[in-house]
Short mmCIF file of C-alpha atoms in Angstrom, two decimals:
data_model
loop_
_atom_site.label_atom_id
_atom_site.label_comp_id
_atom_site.label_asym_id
_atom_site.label_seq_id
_atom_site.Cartn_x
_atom_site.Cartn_y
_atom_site.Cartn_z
CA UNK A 1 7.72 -13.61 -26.42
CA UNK A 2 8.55 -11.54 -23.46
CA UNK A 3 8.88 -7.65 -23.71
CA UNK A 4 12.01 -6.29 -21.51
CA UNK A 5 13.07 -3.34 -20.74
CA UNK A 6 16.39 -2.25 -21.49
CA UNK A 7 18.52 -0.09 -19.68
CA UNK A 8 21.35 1.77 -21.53
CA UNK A 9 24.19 3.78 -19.25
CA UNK A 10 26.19 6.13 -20.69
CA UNK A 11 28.98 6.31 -18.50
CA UNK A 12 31.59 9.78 -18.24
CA UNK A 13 34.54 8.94 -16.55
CA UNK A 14 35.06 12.66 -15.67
CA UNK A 15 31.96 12.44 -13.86
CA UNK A 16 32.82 9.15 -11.75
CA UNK A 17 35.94 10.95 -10.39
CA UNK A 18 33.61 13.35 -8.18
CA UNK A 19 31.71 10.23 -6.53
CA UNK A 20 35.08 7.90 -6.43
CA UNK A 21 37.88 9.84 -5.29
CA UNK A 22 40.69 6.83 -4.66
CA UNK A 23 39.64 4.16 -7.04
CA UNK A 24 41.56 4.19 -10.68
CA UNK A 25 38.66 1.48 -12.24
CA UNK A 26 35.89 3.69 -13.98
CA UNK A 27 32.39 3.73 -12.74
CA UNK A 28 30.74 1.10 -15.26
CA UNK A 29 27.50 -0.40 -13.93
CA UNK A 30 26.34 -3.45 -15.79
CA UNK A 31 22.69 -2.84 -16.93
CA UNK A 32 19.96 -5.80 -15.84
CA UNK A 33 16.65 -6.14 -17.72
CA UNK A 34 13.61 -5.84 -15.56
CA UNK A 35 11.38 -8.32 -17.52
CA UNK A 36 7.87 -7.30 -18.76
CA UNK A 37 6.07 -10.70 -19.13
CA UNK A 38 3.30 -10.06 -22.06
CA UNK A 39 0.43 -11.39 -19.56
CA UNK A 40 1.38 -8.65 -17.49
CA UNK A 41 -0.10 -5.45 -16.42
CA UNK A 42 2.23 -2.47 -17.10
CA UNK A 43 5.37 -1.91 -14.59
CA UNK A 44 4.52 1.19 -11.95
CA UNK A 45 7.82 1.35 -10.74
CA UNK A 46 9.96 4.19 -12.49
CA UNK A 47 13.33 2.61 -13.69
CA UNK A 48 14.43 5.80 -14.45
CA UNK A 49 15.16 6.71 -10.86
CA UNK A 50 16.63 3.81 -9.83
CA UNK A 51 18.16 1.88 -12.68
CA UNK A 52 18.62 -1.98 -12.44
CA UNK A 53 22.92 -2.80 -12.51
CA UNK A 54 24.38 -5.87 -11.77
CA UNK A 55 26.17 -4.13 -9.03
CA UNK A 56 23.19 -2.66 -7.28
CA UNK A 57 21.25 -6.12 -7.64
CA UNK A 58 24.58 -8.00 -5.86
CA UNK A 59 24.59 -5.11 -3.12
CA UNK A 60 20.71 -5.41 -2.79
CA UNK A 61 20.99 -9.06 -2.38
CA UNK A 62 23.85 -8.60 0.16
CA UNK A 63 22.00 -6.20 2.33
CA UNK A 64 18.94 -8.35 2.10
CA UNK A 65 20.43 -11.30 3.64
CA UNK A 66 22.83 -9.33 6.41
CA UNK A 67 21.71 -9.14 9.79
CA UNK A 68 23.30 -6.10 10.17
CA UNK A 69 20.18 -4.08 9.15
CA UNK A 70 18.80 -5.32 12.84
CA UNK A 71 19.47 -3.60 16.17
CA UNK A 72 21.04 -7.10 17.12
CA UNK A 73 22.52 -7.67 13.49
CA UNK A 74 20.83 -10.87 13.25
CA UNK A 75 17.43 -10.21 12.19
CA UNK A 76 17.72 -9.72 8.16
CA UNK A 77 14.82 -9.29 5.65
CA UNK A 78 15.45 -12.96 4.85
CA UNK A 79 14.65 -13.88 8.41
CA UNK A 80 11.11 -13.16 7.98
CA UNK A 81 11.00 -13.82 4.24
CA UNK A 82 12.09 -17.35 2.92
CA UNK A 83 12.17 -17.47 -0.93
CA UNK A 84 11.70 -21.25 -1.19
CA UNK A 85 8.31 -19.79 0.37
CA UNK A 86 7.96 -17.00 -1.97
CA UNK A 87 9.77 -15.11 0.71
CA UNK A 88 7.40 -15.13 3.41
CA UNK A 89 7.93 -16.57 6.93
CA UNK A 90 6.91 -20.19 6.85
CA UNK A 91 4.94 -21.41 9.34
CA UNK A 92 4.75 -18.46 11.38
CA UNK A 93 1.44 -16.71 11.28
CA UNK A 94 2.74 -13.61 12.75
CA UNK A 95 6.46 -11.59 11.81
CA UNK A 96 9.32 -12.65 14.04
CA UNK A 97 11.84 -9.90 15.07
CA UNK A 98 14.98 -8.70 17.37
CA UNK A 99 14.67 -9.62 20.86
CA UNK A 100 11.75 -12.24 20.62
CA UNK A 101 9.55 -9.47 19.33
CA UNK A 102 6.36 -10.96 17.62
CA UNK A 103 4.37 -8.27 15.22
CA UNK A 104 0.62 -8.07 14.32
CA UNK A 105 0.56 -9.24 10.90
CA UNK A 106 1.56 -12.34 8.50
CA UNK A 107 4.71 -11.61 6.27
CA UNK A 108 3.70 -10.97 2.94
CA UNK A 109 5.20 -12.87 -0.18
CA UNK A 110 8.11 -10.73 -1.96
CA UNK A 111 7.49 -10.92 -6.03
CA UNK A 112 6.42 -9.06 -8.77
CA UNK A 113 6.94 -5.48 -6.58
CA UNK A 114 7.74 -3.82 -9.62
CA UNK A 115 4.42 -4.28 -10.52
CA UNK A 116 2.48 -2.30 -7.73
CA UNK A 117 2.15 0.92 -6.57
CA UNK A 118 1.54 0.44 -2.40
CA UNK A 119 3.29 -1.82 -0.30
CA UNK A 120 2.21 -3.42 3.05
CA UNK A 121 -0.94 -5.23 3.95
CA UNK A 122 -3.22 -1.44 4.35
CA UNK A 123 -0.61 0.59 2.21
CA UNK A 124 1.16 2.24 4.81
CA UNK A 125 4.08 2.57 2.20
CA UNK A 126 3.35 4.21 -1.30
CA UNK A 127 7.16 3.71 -2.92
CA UNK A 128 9.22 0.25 -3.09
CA UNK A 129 11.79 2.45 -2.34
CA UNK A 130 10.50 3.50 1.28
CA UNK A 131 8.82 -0.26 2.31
CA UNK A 132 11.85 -0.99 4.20
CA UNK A 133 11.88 1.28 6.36
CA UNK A 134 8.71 0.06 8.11
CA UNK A 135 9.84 -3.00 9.37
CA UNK A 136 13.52 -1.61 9.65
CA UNK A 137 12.47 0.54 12.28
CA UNK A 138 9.64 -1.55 14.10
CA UNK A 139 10.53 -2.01 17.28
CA UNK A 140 8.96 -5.91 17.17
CA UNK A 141 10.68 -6.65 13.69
CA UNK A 142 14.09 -5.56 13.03
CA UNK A 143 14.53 -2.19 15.48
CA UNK A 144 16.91 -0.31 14.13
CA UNK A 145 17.26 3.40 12.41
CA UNK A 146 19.15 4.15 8.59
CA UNK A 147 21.68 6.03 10.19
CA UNK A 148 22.81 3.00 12.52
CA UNK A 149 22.79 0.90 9.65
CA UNK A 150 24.99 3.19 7.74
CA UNK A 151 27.30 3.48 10.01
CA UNK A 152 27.34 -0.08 10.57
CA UNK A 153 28.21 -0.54 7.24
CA UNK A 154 30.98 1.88 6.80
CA UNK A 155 33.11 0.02 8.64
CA UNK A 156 32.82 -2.91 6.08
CA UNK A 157 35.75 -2.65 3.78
CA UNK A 158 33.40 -4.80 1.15
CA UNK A 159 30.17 -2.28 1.73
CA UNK A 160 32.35 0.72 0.95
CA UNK A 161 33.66 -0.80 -2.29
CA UNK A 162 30.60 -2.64 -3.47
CA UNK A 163 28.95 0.90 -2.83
CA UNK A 164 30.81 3.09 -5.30
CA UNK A 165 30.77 0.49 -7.61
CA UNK A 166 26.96 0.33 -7.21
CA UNK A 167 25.88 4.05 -7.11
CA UNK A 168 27.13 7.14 -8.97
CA UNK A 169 28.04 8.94 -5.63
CA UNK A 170 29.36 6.01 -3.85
CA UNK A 171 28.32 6.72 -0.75
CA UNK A 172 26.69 4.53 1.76
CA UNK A 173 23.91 6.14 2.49
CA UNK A 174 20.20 5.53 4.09
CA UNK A 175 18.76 6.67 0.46
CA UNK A 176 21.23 3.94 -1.83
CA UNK A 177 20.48 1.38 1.39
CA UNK A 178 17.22 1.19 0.47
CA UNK A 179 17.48 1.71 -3.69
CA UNK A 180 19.68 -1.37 -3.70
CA UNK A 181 17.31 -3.12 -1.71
CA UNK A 182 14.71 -2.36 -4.24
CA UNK A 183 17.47 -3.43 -7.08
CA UNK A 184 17.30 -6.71 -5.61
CA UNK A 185 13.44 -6.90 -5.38
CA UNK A 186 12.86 -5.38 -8.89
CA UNK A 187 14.66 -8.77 -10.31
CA UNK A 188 11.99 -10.56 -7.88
CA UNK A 189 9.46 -11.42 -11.16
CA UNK A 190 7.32 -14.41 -10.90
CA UNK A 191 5.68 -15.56 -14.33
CA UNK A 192 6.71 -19.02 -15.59
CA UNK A 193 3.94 -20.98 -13.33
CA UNK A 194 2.14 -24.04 -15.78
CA UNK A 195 -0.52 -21.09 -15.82
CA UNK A 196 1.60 -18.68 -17.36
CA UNK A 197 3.01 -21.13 -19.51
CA UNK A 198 -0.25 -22.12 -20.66
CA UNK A 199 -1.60 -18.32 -21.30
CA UNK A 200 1.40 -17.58 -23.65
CA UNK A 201 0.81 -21.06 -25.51
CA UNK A 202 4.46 -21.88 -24.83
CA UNK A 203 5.65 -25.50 -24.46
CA UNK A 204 2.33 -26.73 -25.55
CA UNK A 205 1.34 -26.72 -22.24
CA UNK A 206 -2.18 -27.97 -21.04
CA UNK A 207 -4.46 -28.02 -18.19
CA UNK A 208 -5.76 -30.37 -16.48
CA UNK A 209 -9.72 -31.24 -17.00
CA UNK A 210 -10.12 -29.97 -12.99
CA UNK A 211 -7.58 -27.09 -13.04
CA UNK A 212 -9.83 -25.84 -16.35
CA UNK A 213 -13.04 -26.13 -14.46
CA UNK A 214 -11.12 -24.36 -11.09
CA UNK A 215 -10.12 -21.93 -13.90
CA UNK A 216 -14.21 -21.24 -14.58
CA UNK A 217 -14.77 -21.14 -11.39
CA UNK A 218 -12.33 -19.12 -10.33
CA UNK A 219 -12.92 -16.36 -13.30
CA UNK A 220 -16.73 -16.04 -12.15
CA UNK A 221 -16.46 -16.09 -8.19
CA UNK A 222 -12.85 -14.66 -7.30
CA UNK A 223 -11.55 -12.70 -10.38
CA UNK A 224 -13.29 -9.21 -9.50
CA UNK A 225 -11.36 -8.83 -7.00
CA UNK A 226 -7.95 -11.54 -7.41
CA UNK A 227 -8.01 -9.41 -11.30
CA UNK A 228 -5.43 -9.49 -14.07
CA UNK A 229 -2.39 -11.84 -13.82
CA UNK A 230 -0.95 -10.43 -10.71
CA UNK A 231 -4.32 -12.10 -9.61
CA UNK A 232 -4.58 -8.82 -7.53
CA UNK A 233 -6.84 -5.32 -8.32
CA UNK A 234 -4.71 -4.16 -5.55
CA UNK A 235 -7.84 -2.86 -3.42
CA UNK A 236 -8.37 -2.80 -0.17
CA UNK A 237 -11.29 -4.49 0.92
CA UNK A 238 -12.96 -5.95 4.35
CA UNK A 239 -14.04 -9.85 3.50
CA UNK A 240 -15.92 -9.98 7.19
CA UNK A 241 -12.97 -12.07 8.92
CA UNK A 242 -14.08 -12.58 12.56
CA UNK A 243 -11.98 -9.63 14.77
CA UNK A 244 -8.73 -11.29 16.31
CA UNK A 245 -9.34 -9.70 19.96
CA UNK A 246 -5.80 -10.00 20.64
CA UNK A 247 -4.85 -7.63 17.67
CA UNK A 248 -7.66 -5.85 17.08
CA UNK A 249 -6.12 -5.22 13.50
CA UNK A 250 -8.11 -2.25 11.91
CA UNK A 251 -6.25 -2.76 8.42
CA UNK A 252 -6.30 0.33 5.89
CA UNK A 253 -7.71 2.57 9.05
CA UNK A 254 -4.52 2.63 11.07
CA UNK A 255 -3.35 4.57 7.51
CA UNK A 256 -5.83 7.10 6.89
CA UNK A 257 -8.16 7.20 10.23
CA UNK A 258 -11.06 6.95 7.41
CA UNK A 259 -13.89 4.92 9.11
CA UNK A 260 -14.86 3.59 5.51
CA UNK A 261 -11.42 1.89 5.75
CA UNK A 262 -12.36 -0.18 8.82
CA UNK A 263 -10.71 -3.79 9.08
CA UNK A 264 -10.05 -3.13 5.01
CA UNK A 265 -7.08 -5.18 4.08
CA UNK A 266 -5.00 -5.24 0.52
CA UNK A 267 -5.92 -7.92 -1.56
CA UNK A 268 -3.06 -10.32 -2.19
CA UNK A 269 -1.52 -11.77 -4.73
CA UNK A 270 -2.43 -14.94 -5.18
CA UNK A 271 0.75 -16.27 -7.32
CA UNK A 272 2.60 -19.07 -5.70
CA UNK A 273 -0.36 -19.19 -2.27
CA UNK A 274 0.38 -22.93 -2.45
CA UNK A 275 3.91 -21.97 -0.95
CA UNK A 276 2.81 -18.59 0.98
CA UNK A 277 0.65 -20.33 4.06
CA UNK A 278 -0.72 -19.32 6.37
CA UNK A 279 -3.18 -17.17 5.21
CA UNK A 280 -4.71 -13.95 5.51
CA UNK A 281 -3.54 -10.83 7.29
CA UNK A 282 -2.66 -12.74 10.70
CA UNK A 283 -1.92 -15.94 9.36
CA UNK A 284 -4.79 -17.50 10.50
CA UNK A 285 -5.69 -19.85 7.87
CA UNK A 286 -3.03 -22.99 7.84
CA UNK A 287 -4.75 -24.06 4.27
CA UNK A 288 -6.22 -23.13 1.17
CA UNK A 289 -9.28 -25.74 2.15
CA UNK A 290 -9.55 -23.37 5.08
CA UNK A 291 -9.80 -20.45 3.55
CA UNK A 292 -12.25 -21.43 0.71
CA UNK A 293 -14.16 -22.86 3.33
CA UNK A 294 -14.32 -19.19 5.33
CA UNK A 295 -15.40 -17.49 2.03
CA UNK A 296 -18.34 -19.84 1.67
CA UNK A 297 -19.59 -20.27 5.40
CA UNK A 298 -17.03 -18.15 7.79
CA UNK A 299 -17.64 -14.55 6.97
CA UNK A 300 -19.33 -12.79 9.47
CA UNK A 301 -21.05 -8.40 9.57
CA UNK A 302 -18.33 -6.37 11.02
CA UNK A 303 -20.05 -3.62 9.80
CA UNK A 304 -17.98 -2.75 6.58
CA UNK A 305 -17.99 -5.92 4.43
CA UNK A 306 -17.51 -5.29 1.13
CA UNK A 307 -20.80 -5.46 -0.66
CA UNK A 308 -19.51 -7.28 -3.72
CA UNK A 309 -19.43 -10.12 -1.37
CA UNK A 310 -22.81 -10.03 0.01
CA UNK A 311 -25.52 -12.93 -1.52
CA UNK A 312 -29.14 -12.33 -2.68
CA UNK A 313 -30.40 -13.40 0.73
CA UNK A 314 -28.21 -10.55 2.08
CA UNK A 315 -25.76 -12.43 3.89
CA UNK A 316 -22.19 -12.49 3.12
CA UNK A 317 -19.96 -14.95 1.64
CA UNK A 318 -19.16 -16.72 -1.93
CA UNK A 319 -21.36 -20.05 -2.29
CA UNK A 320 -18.92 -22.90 -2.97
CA UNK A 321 -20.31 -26.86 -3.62
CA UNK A 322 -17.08 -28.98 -1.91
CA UNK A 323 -16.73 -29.84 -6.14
CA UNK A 324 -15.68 -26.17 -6.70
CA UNK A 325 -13.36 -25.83 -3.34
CA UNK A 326 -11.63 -28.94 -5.30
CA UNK A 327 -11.47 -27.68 -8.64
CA UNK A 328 -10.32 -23.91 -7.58
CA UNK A 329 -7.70 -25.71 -5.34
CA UNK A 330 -6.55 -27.71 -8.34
CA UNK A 331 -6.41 -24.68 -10.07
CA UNK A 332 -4.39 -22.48 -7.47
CA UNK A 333 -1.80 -24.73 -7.35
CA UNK A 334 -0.87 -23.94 -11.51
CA UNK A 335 0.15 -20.41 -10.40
CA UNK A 336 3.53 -22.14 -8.27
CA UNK A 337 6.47 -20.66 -10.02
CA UNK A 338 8.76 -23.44 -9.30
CA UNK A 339 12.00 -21.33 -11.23
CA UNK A 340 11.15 -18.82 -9.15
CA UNK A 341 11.07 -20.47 -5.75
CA UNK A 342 14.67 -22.09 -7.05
CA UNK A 343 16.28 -18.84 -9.19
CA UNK A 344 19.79 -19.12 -7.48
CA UNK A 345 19.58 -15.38 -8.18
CA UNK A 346 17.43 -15.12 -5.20
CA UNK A 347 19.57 -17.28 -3.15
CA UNK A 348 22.07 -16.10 -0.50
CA UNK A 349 25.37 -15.94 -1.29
#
């Protein structure tokens, strides 16, 4: 049975005059349970400052799917994140944005956020709340600033209402922009794949005699690092992926400047990767076969490989008999959260 959390408002009407001069309807946000699935880690986003409402999670969505958040208002996080996809850009390896801009890295898939504590592919952003702004403002991706959104969206006689509605203050702001984005993405949880179901014993689910053996497999060459049932220890590590010359991506280093942190990227989730191709950083990889195949024969010494990866004979990669590659495949595919990639609640409007 899963845990939730449950969010109580206590709601003052002679507070809600100060934020909602005009409106005669009290201020009465409709709490929304943030579920805790019991094969989960704990949550590490704080509730408290940013509590789930109907309203905020409607105005989240909204904003998520408007192009107005674009210098050209027709770039919206939905462009570059497709939820029948878990919300990455389908067969695009690198981010589309305003103006035929192309970025440097693969869109990463949008679930379970409530669950993790840095955001991006080296951690550039420490807070759900401030991810946003990083593609918001790239100049390849969606080029535009919180003010000109803002302003934007005060002229939208359905912003300004679904605004006070949504937040105690009511006003549309760059800060409640971006909490009602995260509204929306808090809701984003992904945990009723056949492997879920079959970890909770519900629906006397089963697996198959190959996705058990891809489950062994799995468990004693890719769990240290793909750990717990996010299927991510949320490290950043370099798996000696050839240098892309044309981006010269230097991962976590670009954050910090930390040598140490050369070419070190954040391990992904690997819920729903049938869906989420291409793979890695820059979208290189078209297939899972591809990638397994680079772990056991592709991986080359840039110099700051992650030892954990390096074999007895001291070169790097994870031995893999074409058996195994078939079996962890097999197994892969039980984490696709098919209610997930169809949850109307998701969908646009």
């Amino acid at each position: 049975m899963e845990k939730k959390i449950v969010l109580i408002f206590v709601c003052l009407t002679s507070f809600w005059s100060c934020g909602h001069d005009g409106l005669e309807d009290e201020y009465m946000p409709i709490a929304l349970q943030v579920e805790l699935p019991e094969n989960f880690p704990e949550i590490q986003y704080e509730l408290g400052n940013n509590p789930v409402t109907q309203q905020g999670f409607e105005l989240g969505k909204k904003l998520f799917y408007d192009g107005r958040l674009s210098s050209n208002n027709s770039i919206p996080c939905a462009f570059c994140h497709e939820q029948a996809f878990a919300f990455t850009h389908h067969g695009h390896t690198l981010s589309h944005g305003v103006n035929g801009g192309i970025g440097f890295r693969n869109s990463q898939p949008l679930q379970n956020l409530a669950y993790f504590s840095e955001f991006m592919w080296d951690g550039a952003a420490s807070h759900l709340d401030l991810q946003p702004i990083i593609p918001i403002t790239s100049e390849l991706e969606m080029g535009e600033t919180l003010s000109g959104i803002t302003e934007k969206l005060k002229e939208d006689p359905y912003y300004r209402q679904q605004f006070a509605l949504a937040f105690y203050d009511g006003e549309i702001s760059g800060e409640n922009v971006l909490k009602a984005l995260s509204q929306f993405m808090l809701m984003m949880v992904s945990s009723n794949s056949k492997y879920d179901k079959y970890v909770r014993n519900e629906e006397g689910v089963t697996l198959s005699e190959i996705e058990l053996q891809g489950q062994m497999v799995f468990q004693d060459k890719c769990a240290s690092c793909h750990a717990t049932d996010l299927f991510t220890d949320q490290s950043y590590r370099n798996t000696g992926l050839p240098v892309n010359p044309k981006l010269d991506d230097k991962g976590r280093f670009r954050v910090l400047e930390n040598p140490s942190d050369l070419y070190k990227f954040k391990v992904p989730s690997l819920r729903n990767v049938e869906k989420s191709f291409p793979y890695m950083h820059d979208g290189r990889f078209a297939t899972l076969e591809a990638v397994l195949d680079f772990y056991d024969s592709g991986m080359v010494d840039n110099g700051n490989v992650d030892e954990s990866l390096r074999r007895t004979d001291g070169s790097f990669g994870i031995s893999l008999t074409e058996g195994e590659k078939g079996q962890l495949v097999a197994f892969l595919k039980t984490l696709t959260d098919n209610e997930f990639l169809n949850d109307t609640r998701f969908a646009e409007f």
